[in-house]
Short mmCIF file of C-alpha atoms in Angstrom, two decimals:
data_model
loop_
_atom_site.label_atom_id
_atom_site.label_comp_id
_atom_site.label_asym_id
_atom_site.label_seq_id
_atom_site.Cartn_x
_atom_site.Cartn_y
_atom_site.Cartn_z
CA UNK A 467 -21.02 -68.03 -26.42
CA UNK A 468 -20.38 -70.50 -29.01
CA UNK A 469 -22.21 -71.32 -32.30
CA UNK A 470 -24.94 -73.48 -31.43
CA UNK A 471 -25.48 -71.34 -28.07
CA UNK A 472 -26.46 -68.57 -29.90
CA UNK A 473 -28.66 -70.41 -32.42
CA UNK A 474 -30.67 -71.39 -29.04
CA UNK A 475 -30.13 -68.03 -27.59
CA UNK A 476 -32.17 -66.32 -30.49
CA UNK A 477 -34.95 -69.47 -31.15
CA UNK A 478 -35.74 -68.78 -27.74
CA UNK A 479 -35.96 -65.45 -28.19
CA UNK A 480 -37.48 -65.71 -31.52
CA UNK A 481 -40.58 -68.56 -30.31
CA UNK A 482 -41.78 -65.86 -27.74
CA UNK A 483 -41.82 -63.25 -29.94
CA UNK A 484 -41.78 -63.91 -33.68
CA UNK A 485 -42.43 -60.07 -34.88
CA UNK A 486 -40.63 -57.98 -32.75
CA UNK A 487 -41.83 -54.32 -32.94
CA UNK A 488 -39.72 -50.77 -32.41
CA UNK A 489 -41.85 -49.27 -28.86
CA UNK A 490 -41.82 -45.90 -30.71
CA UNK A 491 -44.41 -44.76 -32.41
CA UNK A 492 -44.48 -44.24 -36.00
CA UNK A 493 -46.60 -44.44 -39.24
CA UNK A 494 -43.86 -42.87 -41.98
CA UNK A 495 -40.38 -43.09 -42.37
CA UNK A 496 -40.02 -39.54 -41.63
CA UNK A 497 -41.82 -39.89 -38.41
CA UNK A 498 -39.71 -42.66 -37.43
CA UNK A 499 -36.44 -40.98 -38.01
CA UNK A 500 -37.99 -37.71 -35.99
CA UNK A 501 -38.80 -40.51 -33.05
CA UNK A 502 -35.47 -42.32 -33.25
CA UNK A 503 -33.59 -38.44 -33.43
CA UNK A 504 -35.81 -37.25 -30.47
CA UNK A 505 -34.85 -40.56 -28.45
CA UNK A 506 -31.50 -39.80 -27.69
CA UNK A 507 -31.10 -40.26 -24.02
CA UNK A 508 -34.65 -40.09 -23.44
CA UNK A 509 -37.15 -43.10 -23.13
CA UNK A 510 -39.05 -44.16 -25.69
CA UNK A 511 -42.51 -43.36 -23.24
CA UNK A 512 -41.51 -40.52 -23.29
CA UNK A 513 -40.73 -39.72 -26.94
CA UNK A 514 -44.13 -41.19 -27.62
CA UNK A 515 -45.53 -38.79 -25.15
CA UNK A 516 -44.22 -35.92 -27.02
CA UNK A 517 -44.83 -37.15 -30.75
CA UNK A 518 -48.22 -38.21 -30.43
CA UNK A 519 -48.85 -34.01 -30.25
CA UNK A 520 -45.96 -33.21 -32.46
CA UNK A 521 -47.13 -35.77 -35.32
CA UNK A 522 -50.88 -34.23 -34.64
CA UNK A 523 -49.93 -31.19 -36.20
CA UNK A 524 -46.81 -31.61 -37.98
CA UNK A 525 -45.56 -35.03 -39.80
CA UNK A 526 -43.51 -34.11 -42.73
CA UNK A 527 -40.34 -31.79 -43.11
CA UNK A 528 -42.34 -28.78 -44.55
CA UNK A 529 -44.61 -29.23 -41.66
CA UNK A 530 -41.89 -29.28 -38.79
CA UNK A 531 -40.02 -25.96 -40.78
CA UNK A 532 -43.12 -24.40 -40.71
CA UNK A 533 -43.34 -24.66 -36.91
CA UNK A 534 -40.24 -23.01 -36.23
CA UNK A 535 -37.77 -23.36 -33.49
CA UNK A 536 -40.31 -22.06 -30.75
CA UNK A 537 -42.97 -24.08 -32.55
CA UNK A 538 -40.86 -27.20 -32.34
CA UNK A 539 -39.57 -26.96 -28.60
CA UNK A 540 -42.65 -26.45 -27.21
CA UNK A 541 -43.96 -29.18 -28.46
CA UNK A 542 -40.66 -31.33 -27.64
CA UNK A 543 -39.67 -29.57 -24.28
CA UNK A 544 -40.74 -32.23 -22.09
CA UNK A 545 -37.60 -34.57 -23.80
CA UNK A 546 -33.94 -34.28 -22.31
CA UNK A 547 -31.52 -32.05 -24.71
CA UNK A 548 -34.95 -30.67 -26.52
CA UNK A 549 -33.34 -27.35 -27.35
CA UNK A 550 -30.46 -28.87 -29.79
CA UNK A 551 -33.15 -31.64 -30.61
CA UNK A 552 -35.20 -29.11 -31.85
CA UNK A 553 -32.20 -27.47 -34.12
CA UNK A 554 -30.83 -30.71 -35.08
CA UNK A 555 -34.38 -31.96 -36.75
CA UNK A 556 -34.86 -28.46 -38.25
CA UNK A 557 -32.07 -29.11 -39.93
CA UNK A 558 -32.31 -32.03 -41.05
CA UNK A 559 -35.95 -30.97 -42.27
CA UNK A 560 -34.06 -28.62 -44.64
CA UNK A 561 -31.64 -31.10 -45.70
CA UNK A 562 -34.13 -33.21 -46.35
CA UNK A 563 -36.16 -31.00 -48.84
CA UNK A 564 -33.09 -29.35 -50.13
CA UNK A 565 -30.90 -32.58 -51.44
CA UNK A 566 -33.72 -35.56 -50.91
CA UNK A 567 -37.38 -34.08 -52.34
CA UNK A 568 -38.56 -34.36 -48.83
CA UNK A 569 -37.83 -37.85 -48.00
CA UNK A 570 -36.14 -39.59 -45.95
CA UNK A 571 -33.07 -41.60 -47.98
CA UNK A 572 -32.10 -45.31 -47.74
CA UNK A 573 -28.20 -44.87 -47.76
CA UNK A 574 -26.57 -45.01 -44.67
CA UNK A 575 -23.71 -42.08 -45.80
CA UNK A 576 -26.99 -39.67 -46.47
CA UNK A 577 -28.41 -40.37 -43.46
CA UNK A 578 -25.21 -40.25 -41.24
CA UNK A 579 -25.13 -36.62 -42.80
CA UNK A 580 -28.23 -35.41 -41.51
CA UNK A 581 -27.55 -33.23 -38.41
CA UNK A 582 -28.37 -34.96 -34.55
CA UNK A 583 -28.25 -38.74 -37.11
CA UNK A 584 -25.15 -40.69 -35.85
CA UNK A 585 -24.29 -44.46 -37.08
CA UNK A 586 -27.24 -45.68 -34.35
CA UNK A 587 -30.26 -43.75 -35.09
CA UNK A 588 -28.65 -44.07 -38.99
CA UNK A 589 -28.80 -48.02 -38.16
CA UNK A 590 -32.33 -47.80 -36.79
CA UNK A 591 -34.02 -46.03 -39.90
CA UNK A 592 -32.51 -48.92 -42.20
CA UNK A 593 -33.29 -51.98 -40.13
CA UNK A 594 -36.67 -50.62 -39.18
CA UNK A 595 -38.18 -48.99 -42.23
CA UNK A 596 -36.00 -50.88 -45.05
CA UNK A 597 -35.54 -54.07 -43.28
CA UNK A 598 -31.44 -54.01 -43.41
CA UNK A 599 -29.97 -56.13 -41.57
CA UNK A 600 -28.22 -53.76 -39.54
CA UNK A 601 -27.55 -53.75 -35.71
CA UNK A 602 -28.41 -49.95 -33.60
CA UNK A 603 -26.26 -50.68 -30.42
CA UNK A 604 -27.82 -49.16 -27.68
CA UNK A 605 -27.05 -49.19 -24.28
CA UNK A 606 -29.47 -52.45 -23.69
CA UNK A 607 -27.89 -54.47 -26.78
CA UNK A 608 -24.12 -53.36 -25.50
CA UNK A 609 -25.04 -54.72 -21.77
CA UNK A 610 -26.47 -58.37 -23.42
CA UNK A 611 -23.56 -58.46 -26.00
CA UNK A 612 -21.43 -57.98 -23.03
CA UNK A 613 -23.12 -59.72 -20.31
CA UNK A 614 -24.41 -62.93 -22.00
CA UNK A 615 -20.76 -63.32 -23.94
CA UNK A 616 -22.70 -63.09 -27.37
CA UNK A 617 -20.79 -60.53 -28.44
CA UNK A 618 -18.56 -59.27 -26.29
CA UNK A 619 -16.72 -55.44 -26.86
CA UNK A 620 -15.09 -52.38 -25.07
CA UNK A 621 -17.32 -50.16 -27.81
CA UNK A 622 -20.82 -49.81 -29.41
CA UNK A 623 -19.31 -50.66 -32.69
CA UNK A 624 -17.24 -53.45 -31.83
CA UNK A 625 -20.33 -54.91 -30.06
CA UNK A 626 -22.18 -54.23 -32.99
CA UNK A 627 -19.72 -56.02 -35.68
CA UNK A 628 -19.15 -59.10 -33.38
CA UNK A 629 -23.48 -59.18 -33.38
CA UNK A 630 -23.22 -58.94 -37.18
CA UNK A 631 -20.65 -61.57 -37.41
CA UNK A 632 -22.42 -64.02 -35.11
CA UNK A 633 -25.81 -64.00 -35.73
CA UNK A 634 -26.95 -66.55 -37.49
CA UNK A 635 -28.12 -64.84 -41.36
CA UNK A 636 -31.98 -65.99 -40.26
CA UNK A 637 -32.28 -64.15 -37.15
CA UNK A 638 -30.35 -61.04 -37.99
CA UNK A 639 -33.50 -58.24 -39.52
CA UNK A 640 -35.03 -58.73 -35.61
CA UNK A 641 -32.05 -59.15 -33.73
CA UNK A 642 -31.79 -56.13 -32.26
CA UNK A 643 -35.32 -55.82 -31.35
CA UNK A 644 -35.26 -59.22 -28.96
CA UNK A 645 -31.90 -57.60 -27.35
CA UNK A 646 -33.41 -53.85 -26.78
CA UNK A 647 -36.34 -56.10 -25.45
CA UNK A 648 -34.48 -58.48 -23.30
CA UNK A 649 -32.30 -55.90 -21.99
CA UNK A 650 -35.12 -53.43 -21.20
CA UNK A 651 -37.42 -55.97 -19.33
CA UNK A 652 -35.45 -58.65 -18.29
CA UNK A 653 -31.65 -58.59 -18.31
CA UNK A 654 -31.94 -55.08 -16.53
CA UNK A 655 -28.72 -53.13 -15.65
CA UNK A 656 -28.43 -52.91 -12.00
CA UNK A 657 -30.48 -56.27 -11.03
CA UNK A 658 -31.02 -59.01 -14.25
CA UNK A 659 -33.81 -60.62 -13.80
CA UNK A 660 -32.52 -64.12 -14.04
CA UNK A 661 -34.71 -65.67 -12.38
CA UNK A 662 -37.63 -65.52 -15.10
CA UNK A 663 -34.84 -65.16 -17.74
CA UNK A 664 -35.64 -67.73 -20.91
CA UNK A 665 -32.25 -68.02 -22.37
CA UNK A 666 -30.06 -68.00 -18.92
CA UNK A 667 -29.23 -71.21 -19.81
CA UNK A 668 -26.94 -69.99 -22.79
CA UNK A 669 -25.41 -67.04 -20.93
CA UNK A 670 -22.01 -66.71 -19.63
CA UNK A 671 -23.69 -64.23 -17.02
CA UNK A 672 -26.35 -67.20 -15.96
CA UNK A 673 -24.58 -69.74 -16.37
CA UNK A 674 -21.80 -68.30 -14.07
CA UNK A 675 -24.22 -67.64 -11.39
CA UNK A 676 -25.12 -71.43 -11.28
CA UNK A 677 -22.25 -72.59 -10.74
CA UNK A 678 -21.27 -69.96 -8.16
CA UNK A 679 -24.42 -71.53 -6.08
CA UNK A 680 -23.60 -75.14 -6.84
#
């Protein structure tokens, strides 16, 4: 996908949704890094499921200590990997009082050393909170990098530098929102939804599949 195919690629994107929103549930930072930590391999309906009770009773790192580990997964259990969930964000609970005064910090090496807080959910926290434009490859943005040619890679992270290379400076805080989006609803794993699709006409994918008919 060349320059001025992916300027189209994200106006398109960008005129049917101007403010892209996260789909988890949040109203602090901390809560939002508990979501994102909680969402590994799990969907974000059910995270918000789980945190809606969680964040009823417990919303800060003194809160979520205070519950303790049997506290914590039973309020979590209902999540994929919720027993090293659980440890991971008690951890990080502790870390977070113990080096950051209870919140959550804005550097990307602190939060890459909170336990269960890779380079993704690290990547997350700063575009979504502190409006960096960074780029949390998941596996929707590493099938349309891939698929659609705008930034093609054999890893997360290569797909991720190639996205911060190529997208244009004005689209890049709410990139990754329209490509979690169009991946999750429309350019689907196992059967893209092409038909409906608004940017097929600057995708290698789409445009591939024309000519294949023609």
């Amino acid at each position: 996908m060349n320059a001025a195919q992916i300027e189209r690629f994200f106006a398109t994107l960008k005129a049917a949704n101007p403010a892209p929103q996260t789909e988890l549930e949040f109203s602090s930072v901390f809560e939002l890094l508990t979501a994102v930590l909680l969402s590994a391999q799990a969907t974000d309906v059910g995270v918000n499921k789980a945190t809606r009770k969680l964040f009823a009773v417990a919303n800060t790192p003194a809160e979520i200590l205070a519950l303790g580990t049997e506290g914590l997964e039973a309020h979590i259990k209902t999540i994929g990997l919720y027993r090293s969930k659980a440890k991971h964000l008690l951890q990080t609970c502790q870390m977070l009082i113990d080096l950051h005064g209870g919140e959550v910090p804005r550097s990307r090496t602190d939060l890459e050393a909170l336990p269960g807080v890779g380079r993704k959910t690290a990547n997350v926290v700063l575009n979504v909170a502190f409006g960096e434009p960074t780029m949390a490859v998941d596996t929707h943005i590493f099938r349309v990098g891939n698929r659609t040619g705008l930034a093609p890679g054999k890893t997360p992270l290569a797909v991720e530098l190639g996205l911060l290379q190529g997208v244009p400076e004005a689209y890049l805080v709410d990139a990754h929102h329209w490509l979690i989006l169009h991946g999750r609803y429309v350019c689907q794993a196992r059967k893209p939804l092409c038909n409906v699709c608004a940017v097929i006409q600057e995708c290698d994918y789409g445009r591939a599949l024309k000519s294949a008919v023609a």
